[in-house]
Coordinates of C-alpha atoms in Angstrom, one line a residue:
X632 CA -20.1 16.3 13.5
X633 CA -16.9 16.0 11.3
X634 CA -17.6 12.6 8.7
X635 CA -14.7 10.5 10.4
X636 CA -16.3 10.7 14.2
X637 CA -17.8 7.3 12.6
X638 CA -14.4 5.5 13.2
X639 CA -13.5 6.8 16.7
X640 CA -13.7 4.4 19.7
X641 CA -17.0 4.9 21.8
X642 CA -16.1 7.8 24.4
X643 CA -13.9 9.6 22.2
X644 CA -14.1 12.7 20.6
X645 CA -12.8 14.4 17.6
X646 CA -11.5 16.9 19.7
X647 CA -10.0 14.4 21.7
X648 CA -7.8 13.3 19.3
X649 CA -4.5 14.3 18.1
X650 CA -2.6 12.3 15.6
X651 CA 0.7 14.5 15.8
X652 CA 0.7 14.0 19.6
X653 CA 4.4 12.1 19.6
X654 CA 5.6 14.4 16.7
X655 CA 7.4 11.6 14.9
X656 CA 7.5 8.0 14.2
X657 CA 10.3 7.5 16.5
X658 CA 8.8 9.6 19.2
X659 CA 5.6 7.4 19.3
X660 CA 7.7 4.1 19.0
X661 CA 10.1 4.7 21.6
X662 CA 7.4 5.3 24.3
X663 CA 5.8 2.3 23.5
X664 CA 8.9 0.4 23.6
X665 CA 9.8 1.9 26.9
X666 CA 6.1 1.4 28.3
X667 CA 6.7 -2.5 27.9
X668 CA 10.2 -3.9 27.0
X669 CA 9.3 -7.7 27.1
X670 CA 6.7 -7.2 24.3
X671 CA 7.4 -9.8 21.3
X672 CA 7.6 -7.1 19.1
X673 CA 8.5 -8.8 15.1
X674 CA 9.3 -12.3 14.1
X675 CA 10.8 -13.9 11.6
X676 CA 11.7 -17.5 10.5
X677 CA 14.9 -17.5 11.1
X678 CA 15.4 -15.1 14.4
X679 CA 12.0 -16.0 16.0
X680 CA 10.5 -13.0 18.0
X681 CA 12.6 -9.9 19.1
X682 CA 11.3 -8.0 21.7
X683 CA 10.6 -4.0 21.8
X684 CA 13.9 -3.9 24.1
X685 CA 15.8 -6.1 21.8
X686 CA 14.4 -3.9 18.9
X687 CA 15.3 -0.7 20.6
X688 CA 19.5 -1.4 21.3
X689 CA 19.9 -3.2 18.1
X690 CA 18.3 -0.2 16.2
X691 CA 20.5 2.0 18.3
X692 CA 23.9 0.0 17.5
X693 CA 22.9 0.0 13.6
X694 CA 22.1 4.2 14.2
X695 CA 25.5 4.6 15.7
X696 CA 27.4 2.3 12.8
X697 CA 25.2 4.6 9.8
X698 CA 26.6 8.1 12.4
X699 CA 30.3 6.4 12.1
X700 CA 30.1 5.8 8.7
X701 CA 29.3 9.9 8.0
X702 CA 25.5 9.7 7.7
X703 CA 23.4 12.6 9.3
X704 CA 19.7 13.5 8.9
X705 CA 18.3 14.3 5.4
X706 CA 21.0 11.8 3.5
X707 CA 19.0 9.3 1.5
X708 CA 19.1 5.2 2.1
X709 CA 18.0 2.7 -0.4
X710 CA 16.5 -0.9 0.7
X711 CA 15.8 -3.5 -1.3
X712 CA 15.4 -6.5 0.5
X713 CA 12.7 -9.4 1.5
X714 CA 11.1 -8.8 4.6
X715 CA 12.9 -9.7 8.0
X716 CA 14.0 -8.6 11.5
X717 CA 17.2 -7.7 10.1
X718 CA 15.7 -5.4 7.6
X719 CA 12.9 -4.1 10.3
X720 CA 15.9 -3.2 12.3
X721 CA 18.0 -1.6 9.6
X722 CA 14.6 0.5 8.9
X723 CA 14.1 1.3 12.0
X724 CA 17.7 2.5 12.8
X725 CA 17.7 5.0 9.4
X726 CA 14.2 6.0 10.4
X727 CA 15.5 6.8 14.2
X728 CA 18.7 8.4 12.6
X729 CA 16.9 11.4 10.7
X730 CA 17.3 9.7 7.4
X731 CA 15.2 9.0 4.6
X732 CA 14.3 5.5 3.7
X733 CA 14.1 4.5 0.1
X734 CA 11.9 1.5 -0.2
X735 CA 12.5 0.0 -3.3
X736 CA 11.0 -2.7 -5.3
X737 CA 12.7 -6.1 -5.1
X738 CA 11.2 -7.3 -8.4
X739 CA 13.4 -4.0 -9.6
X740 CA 15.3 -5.1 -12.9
X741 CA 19.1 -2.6 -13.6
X742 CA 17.0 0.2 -15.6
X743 CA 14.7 0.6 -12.9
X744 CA 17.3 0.2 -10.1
X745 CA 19.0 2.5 -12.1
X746 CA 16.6 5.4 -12.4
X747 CA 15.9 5.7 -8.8
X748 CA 19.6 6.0 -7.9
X749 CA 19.8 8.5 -10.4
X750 CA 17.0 10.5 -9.2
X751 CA 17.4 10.3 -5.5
X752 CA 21.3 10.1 -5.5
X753 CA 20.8 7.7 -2.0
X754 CA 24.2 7.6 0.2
X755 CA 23.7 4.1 1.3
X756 CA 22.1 0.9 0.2
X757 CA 20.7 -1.7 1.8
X758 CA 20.3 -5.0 -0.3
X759 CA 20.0 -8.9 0.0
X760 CA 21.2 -8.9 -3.7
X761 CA 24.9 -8.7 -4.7
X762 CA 23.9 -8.0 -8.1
X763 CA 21.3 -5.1 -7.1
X764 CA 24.2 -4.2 -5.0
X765 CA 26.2 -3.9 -8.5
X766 CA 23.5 -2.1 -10.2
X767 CA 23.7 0.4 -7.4
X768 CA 27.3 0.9 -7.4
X769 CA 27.2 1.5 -11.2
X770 CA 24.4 3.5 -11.2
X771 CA 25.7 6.0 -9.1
X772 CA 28.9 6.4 -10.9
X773 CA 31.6 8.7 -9.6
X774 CA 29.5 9.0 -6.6
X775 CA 30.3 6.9 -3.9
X776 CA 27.2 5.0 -2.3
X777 CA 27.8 2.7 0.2
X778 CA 26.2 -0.8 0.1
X779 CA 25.6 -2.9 3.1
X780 CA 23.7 -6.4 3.6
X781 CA 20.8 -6.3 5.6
X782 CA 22.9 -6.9 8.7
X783 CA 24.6 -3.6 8.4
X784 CA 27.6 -5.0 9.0
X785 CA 30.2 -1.9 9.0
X786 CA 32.4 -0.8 12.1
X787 CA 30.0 0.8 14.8
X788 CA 30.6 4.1 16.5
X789 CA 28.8 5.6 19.9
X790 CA 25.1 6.5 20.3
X791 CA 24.7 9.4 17.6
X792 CA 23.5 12.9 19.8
X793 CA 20.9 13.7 17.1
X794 CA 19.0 10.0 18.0
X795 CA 15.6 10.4 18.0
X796 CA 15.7 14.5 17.3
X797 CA 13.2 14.4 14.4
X798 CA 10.1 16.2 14.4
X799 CA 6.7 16.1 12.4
X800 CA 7.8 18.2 9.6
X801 CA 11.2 16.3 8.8
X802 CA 11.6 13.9 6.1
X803 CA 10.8 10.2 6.1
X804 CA 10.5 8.1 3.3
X805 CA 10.5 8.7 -0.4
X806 CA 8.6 6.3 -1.9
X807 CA 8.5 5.8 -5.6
X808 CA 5.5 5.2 -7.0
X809 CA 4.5 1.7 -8.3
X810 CA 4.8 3.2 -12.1
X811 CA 1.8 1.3 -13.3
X812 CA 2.5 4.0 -15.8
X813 CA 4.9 5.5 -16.9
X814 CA 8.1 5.9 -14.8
X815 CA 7.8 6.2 -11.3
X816 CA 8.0 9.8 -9.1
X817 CA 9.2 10.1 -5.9
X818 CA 6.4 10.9 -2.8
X819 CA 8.5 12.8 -0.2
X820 CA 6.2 11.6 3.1
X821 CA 7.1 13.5 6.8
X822 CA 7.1 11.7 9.9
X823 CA 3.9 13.8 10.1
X824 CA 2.7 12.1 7.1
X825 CA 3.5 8.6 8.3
X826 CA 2.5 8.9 12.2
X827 CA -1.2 10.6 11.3
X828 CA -1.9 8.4 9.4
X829 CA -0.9 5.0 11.7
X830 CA -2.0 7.0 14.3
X831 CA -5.7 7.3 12.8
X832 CA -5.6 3.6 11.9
X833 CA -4.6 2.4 15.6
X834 CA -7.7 4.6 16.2
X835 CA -10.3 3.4 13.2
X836 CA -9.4 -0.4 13.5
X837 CA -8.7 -0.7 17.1
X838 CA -5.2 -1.6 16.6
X839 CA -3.8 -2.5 20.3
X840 CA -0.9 -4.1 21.4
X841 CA -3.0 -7.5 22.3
X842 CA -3.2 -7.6 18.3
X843 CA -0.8 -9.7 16.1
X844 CA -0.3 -8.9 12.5
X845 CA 0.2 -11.4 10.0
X846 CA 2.1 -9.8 7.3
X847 CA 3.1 -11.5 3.8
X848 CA 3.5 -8.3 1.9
X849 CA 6.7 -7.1 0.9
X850 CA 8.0 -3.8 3.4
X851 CA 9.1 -1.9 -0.2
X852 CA 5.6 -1.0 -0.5
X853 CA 3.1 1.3 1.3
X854 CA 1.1 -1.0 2.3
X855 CA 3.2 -3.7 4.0
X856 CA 5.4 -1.0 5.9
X857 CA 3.3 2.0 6.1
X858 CA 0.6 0.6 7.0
X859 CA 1.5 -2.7 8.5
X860 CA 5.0 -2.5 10.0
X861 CA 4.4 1.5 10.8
X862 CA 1.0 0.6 12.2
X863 CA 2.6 -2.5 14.3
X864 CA 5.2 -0.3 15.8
X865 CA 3.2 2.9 16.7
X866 CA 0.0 0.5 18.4
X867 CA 2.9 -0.8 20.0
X868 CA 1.6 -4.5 18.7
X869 CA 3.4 -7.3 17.1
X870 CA 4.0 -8.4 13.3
X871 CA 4.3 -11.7 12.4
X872 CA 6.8 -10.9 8.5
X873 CA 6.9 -13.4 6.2
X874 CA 8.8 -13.2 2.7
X875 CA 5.9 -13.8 0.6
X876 CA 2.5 -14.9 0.4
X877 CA 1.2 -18.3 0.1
X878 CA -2.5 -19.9 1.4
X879 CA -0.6 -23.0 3.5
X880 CA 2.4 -20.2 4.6
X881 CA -0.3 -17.6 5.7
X882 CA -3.1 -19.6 7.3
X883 CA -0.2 -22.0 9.2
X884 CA 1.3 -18.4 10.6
X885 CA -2.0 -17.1 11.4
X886 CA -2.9 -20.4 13.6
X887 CA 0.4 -20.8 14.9
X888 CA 0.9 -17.7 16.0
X889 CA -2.9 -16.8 17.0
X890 CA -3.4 -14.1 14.6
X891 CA -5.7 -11.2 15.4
X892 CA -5.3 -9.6 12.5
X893 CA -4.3 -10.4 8.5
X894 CA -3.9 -7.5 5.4
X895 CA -4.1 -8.7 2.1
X896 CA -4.8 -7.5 -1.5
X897 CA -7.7 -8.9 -3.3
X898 CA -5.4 -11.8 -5.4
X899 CA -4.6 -12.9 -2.0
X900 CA -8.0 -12.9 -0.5
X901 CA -8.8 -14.5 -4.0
X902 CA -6.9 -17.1 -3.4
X903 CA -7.8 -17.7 0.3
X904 CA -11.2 -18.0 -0.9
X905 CA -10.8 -20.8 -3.5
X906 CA -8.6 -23.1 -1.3
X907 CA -11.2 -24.4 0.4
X908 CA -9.6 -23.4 4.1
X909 CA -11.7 -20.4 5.0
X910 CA -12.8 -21.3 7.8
X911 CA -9.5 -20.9 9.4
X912 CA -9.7 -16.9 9.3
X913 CA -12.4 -17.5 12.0
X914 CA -9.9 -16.6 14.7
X915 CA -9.2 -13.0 13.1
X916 CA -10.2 -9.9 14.4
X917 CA -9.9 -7.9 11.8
X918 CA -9.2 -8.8 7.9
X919 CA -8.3 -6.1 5.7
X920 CA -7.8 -5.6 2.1
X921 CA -6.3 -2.6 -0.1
X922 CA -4.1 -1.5 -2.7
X923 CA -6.4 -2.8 -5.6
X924 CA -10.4 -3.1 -5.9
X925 CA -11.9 -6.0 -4.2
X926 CA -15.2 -7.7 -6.2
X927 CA -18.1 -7.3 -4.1
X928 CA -19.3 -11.0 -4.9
X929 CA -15.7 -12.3 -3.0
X930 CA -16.1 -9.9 -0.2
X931 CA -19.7 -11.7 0.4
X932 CA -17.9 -15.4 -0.7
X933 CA -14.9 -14.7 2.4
X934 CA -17.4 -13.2 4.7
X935 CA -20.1 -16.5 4.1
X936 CA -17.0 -18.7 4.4
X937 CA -15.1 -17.3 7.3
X938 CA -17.4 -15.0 9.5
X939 CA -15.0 -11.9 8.4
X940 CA -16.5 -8.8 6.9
X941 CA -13.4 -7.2 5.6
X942 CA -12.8 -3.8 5.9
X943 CA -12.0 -2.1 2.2
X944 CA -10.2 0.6 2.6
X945 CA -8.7 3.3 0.1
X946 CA -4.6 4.9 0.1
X947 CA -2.1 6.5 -1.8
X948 CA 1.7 6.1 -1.8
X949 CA 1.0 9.7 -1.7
X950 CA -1.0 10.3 1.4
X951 CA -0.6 6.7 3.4
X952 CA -4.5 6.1 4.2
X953 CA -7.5 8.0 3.2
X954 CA -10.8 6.3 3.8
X955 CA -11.9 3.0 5.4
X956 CA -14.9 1.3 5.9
X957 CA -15.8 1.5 9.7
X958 CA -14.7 -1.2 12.5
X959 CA -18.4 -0.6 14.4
X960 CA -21.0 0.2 11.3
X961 CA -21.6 -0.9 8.3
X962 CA -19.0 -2.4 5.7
X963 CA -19.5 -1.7 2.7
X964 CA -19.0 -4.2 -0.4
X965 CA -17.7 -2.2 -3.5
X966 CA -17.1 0.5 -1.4
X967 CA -14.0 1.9 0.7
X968 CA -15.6 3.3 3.5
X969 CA -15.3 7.0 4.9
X970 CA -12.9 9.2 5.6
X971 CA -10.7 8.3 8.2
X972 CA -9.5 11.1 11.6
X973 CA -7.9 14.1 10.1
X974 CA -8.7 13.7 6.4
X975 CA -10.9 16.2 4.5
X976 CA -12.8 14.7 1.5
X977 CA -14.3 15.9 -1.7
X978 CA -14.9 15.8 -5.2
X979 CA -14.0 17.9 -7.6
X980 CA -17.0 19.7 -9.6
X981 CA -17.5 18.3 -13.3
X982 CA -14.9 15.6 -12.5
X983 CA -16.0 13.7 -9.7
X984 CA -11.8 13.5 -9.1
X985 CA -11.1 12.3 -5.3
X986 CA -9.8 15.6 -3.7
X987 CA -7.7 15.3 -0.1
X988 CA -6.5 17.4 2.3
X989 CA -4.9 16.3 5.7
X990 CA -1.7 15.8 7.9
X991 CA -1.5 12.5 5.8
X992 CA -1.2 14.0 2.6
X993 CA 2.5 14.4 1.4
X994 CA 4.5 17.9 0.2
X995 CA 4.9 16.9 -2.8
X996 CA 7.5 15.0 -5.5
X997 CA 11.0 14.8 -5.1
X998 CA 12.5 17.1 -7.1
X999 CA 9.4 17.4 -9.6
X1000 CA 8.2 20.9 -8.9
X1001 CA 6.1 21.2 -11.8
X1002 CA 4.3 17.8 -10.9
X1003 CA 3.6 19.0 -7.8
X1004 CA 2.3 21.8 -8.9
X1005 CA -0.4 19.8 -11.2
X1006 CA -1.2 17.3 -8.3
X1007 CA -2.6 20.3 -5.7
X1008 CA -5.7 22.1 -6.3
X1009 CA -6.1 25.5 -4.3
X1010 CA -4.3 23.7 -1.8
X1011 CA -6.1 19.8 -2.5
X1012 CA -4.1 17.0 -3.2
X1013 CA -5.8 15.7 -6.4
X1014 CA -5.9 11.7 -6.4
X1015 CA -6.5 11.3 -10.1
X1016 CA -8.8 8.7 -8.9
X1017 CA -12.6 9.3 -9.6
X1018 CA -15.6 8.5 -7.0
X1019 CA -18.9 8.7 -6.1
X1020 CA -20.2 9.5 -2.5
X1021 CA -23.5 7.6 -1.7
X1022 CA -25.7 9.3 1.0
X1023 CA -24.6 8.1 3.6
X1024 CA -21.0 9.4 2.8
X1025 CA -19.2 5.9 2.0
X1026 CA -17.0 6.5 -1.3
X1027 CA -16.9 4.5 -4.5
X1028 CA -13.8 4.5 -6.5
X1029 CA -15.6 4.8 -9.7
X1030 CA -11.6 4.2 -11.9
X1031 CA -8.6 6.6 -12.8
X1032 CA -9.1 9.4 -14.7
X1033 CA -6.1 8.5 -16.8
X1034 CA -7.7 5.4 -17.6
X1035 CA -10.8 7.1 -18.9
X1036 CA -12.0 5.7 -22.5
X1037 CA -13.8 8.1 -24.6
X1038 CA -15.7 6.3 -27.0
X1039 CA -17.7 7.9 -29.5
X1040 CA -17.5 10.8 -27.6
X1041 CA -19.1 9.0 -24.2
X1042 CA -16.5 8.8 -21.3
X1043 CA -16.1 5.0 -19.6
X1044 CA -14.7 4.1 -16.7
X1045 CA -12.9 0.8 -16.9
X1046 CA -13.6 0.1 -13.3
X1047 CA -17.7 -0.1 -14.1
X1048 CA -17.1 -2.5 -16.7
X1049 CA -14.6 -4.9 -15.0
X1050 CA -17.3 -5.2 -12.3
X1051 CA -20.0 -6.0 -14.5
X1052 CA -17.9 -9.1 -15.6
X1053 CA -16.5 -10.2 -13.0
X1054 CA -19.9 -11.4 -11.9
X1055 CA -19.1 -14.6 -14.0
X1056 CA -18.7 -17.1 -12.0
X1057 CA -15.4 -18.4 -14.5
X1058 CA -13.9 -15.2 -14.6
X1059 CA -10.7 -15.1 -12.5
X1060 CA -10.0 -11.4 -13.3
X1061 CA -10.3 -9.1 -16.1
X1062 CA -8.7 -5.8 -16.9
X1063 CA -10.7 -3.2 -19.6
X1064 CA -8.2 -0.5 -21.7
X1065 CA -9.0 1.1 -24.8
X1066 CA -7.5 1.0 -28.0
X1067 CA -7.3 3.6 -30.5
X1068 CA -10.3 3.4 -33.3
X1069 CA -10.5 5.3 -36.5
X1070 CA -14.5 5.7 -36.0
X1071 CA -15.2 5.6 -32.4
X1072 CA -11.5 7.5 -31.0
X1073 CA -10.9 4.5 -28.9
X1074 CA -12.7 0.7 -28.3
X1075 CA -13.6 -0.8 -25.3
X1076 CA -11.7 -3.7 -25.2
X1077 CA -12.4 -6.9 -22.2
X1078 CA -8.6 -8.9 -21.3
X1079 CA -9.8 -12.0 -18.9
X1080 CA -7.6 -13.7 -16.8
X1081 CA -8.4 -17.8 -17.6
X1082 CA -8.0 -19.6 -20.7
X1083 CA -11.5 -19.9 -22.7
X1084 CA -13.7 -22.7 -22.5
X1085 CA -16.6 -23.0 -20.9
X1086 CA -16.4 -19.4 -20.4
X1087 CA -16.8 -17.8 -24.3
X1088 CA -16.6 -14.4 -25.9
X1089 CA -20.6 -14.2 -26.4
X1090 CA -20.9 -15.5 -22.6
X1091 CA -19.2 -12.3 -21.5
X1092 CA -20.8 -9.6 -24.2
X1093 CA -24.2 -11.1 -23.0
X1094 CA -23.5 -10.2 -19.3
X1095 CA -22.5 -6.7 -20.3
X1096 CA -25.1 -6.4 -23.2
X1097 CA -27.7 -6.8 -19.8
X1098 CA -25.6 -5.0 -17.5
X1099 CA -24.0 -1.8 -19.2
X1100 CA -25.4 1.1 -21.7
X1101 CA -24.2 0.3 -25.3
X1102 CA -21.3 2.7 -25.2
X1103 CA -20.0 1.1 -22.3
X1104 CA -19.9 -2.8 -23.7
X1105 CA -17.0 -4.6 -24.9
X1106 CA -16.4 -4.7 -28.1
X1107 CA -13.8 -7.5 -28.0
X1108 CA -13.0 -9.6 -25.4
X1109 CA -9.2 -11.2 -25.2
X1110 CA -8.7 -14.5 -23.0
X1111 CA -4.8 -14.2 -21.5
X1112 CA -3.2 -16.8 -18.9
X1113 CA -2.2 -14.1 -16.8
X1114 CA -2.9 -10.6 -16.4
X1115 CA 0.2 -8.6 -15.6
X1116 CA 0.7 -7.3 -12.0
X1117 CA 3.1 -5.6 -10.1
X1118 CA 4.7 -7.0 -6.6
X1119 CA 1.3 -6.4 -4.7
X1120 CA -1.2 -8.2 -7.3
X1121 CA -2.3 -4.7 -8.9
X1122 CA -2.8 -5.1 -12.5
X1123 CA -0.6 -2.9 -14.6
X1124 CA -3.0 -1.5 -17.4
X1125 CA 0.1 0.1 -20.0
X1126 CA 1.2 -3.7 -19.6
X1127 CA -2.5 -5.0 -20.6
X1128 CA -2.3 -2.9 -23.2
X1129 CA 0.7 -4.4 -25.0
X1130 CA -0.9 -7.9 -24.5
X1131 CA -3.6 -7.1 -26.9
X1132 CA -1.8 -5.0 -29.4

């Protein structure tokens, strides 16, 4: 029996499904659309709820103005804007129209902005910003890009013939990667890419369209469009957007709108679990977390508190989703589950590196042939992630092998040693790097998120002192107010680094 049977519904079986059955994203959204056209399909403060009707002609109209304006399948668009039904629509519309979508990171200062014009050379942007709108335009130089508001507001023009034509091995998205080091690449995903993989989800989590998603994370990232707005639109469910994430914000949307489901990342879980209110995620279906490891000890805290066992689960802006814990089984803490329908699993011998193959798992970098060529292993998409398998199957993320220290010749995996300490009870968050060292090649050195107090150096080296082999321990341990993150709480390590320099 292939390992991801585990996640299909009861009845079904793996040679009952087939992920690519629609053949693109628009395929599989417009049959859903058509199967129920009064379906509140996304909302947002300002518009309320849409419906999948409402969604499908205004989509249409924005297609037809992007046709007018000389767009045709394979031209890039760039958007950069806070979530809302006008940007779902102007998504939706590029996505429907054969072109690829650029989502770009809102948090994006000019020489980022900058380098992703450059390297994508986009035809059109989409922006809430005037001034990203500037850095755009400058950017691109001679090159004419047009920039639009997210209400596309440009003359319209009739119902483009190519609507719709796409097919599984046509371009989708290129998304940039978060560049938590170094500077970012750009994924080129298919629609194959992107409907497997929302496809296995509405399969592993039982995604239906009863559910309704709360969503506070931003659509410029995997997560909050791939996986949450993609995932909405191919169950044929509805999504709740809101333009970021705050405890009174998320738990007011979830009651008021009777949430069934909420996806988070661990800061936001975090913080859900320290306000005292967790018993408000009783109504749930289904919490989810991603994009960054959740501690073990608040996966027990929010389940104790709420009556939700999370599901952890484990993707790449690479390959969309890889692995989750099971909806009916056991979920794991400090785990992310098993493979999920259509992905292949391994690890690599004398590495332990997280090798994937699947209909999920992208072509390969924009314009970066030789990267791609060091990402793929005799045809395996190599993660650069590093795991363990227990025996039952359910995968570990052990850390990232280019955040291995070697230390007196010993490797150490940051990952092992940040759980160790965040067992304290003070400890907010901590992120381990190394440092170069004249004696030892590099030190293991502990950042903590928290002022010190009652919290001290010696308080932490004890707990890894009984925790971790000698190698592995701290050898200094920095208190910082903050620990810096990117847009979706993931702590960039190059950044930590310059911290304690």
């Amino acid at each position: 029996m292939t390992p991801w049977a585990a996640h299909l519904p009861p009845g079904l079986a793996p040679d009952d499904v087939h992920l690519l059955a629609a053949a693109s994203l628009p395929g599989s959204w417009t049959a859903r659309w058509a199967a129920d056209p009064a379906h509140p399909t996304v909302h947002d403060d300002r518009e309320g709820w849409i419906t999948a009707d409402e969604l499908e002609h205004r989509s249409r109209a924005v297609a037809g103005r992007l046709a007018h304006a000389g767009l045709v399948p394979g031209e890039r668009v760039l958007i950069s804007a806070a979530a809302s039904v006008e940007l779902v629509v102007a998504h939706v519309a590029a996505i429907r129209l054969g072109l690829v979508v650029i989502p770009a990171n809102t948090g994006y200062l000019e020489r980022e902005v900058a380098h992703i014009v450059t390297d994508a050379a986009p035809s059109l942007a989409v922006v809430d910003d005037e001034e990203r709108g500037r850095w755009i335009a400058a950017a691109a130089g001679d090159r004419e890009v047009l920039v639009v508001g997210t209400d596309v507001a440009i003359p319209d023009g009739p119902d483009p013939a190519w609507l719709d034509g796409v097919g599984s091995d046509d371009p989708a998205i290129l998304a940039y990667t978060s560049g938590t080091t170094g500077s970012p690449k750009g994924a080129l995903l298919s629609h194959g890419n992107l409907l497997s993989s929302a496809e296995a989800l509405r399969l592993a989590w039982r995604w239906s369209p009863d559910d309704r998603l709360v969503l506070p994370l931003p659509l410029f990232h995997m997560h909050g469009l791939g996986v949450g707005l993609h995932g909405t639109l191919t169950a044929g469910a509805s999504v709740v957007l809101r333009r970021g994430f705050e405890v009174a914000d998320t738990l007011g949307a979830i009651g008021e709108h009777q949430a069934t489901l909420f996806f988070g990342v661990p800061t936001m879980w975090s913080r859900l679990a320290s306000s005292g209110r967790l018993d408000e995620l009783r109504a749930l279906r289904l919490g989810v977390s991603g994009s960054a490891p959740l501690a073990a000890a608040l996966h027990e805290e929010i389940t104790a508190g709420s009556g939700q066992r999370l599901i952890e689960r484990y993707g790449m802006t690479e390959t969309v989703m890889n692995v989750s814990n099971p909806y009916d089984g056991d979920r794991r803490p400090g785990t992310v589950g098993l493979p999920l329908p259509g992905v292949d699993l391994r690890l690599a011998e004398g590495t332990d590196e997280i090798l994937l193959q699947g209909p999920n798992v992208f072509s390969g970098y924009w314009q970066r042939p030789e990267a791609t060529a060091e990402t793929f292993v005799d045809g395996w998409f190599a993660t650069g992630d590093v795991g363990a398998l227990d025996g039952d199957g359910y995968l570990r993320i052990v850390g990232r092998r280019k955040e291995l220290i070697i230390s007196g010749g010993y490797n150490v995996y940051p990952r092992e040693v940040e759980d160790v300490l965040r067992a304290h009870g003070d400890v907010i968050d901590v992120a381990v790097v190394g440092l170069p060292h004249p004696d030892w090649g590099e030190q293991v050195i502990a950042v903590v998120e928290g002022a010190p107090g009652p919290t001290s150096e010696a308080d932490l080296l004890a707990l890894a002192t009984a925790g971790l082999a000698a190698y592995k321990r701290p050898k200094r341990v920095v208190f910082v107010e903050a620990l810096p993150r990117n847009a979706l709480g993931k702590v960039v390590k190059g950044d930590v680094v310059d911290q304690v320099r």
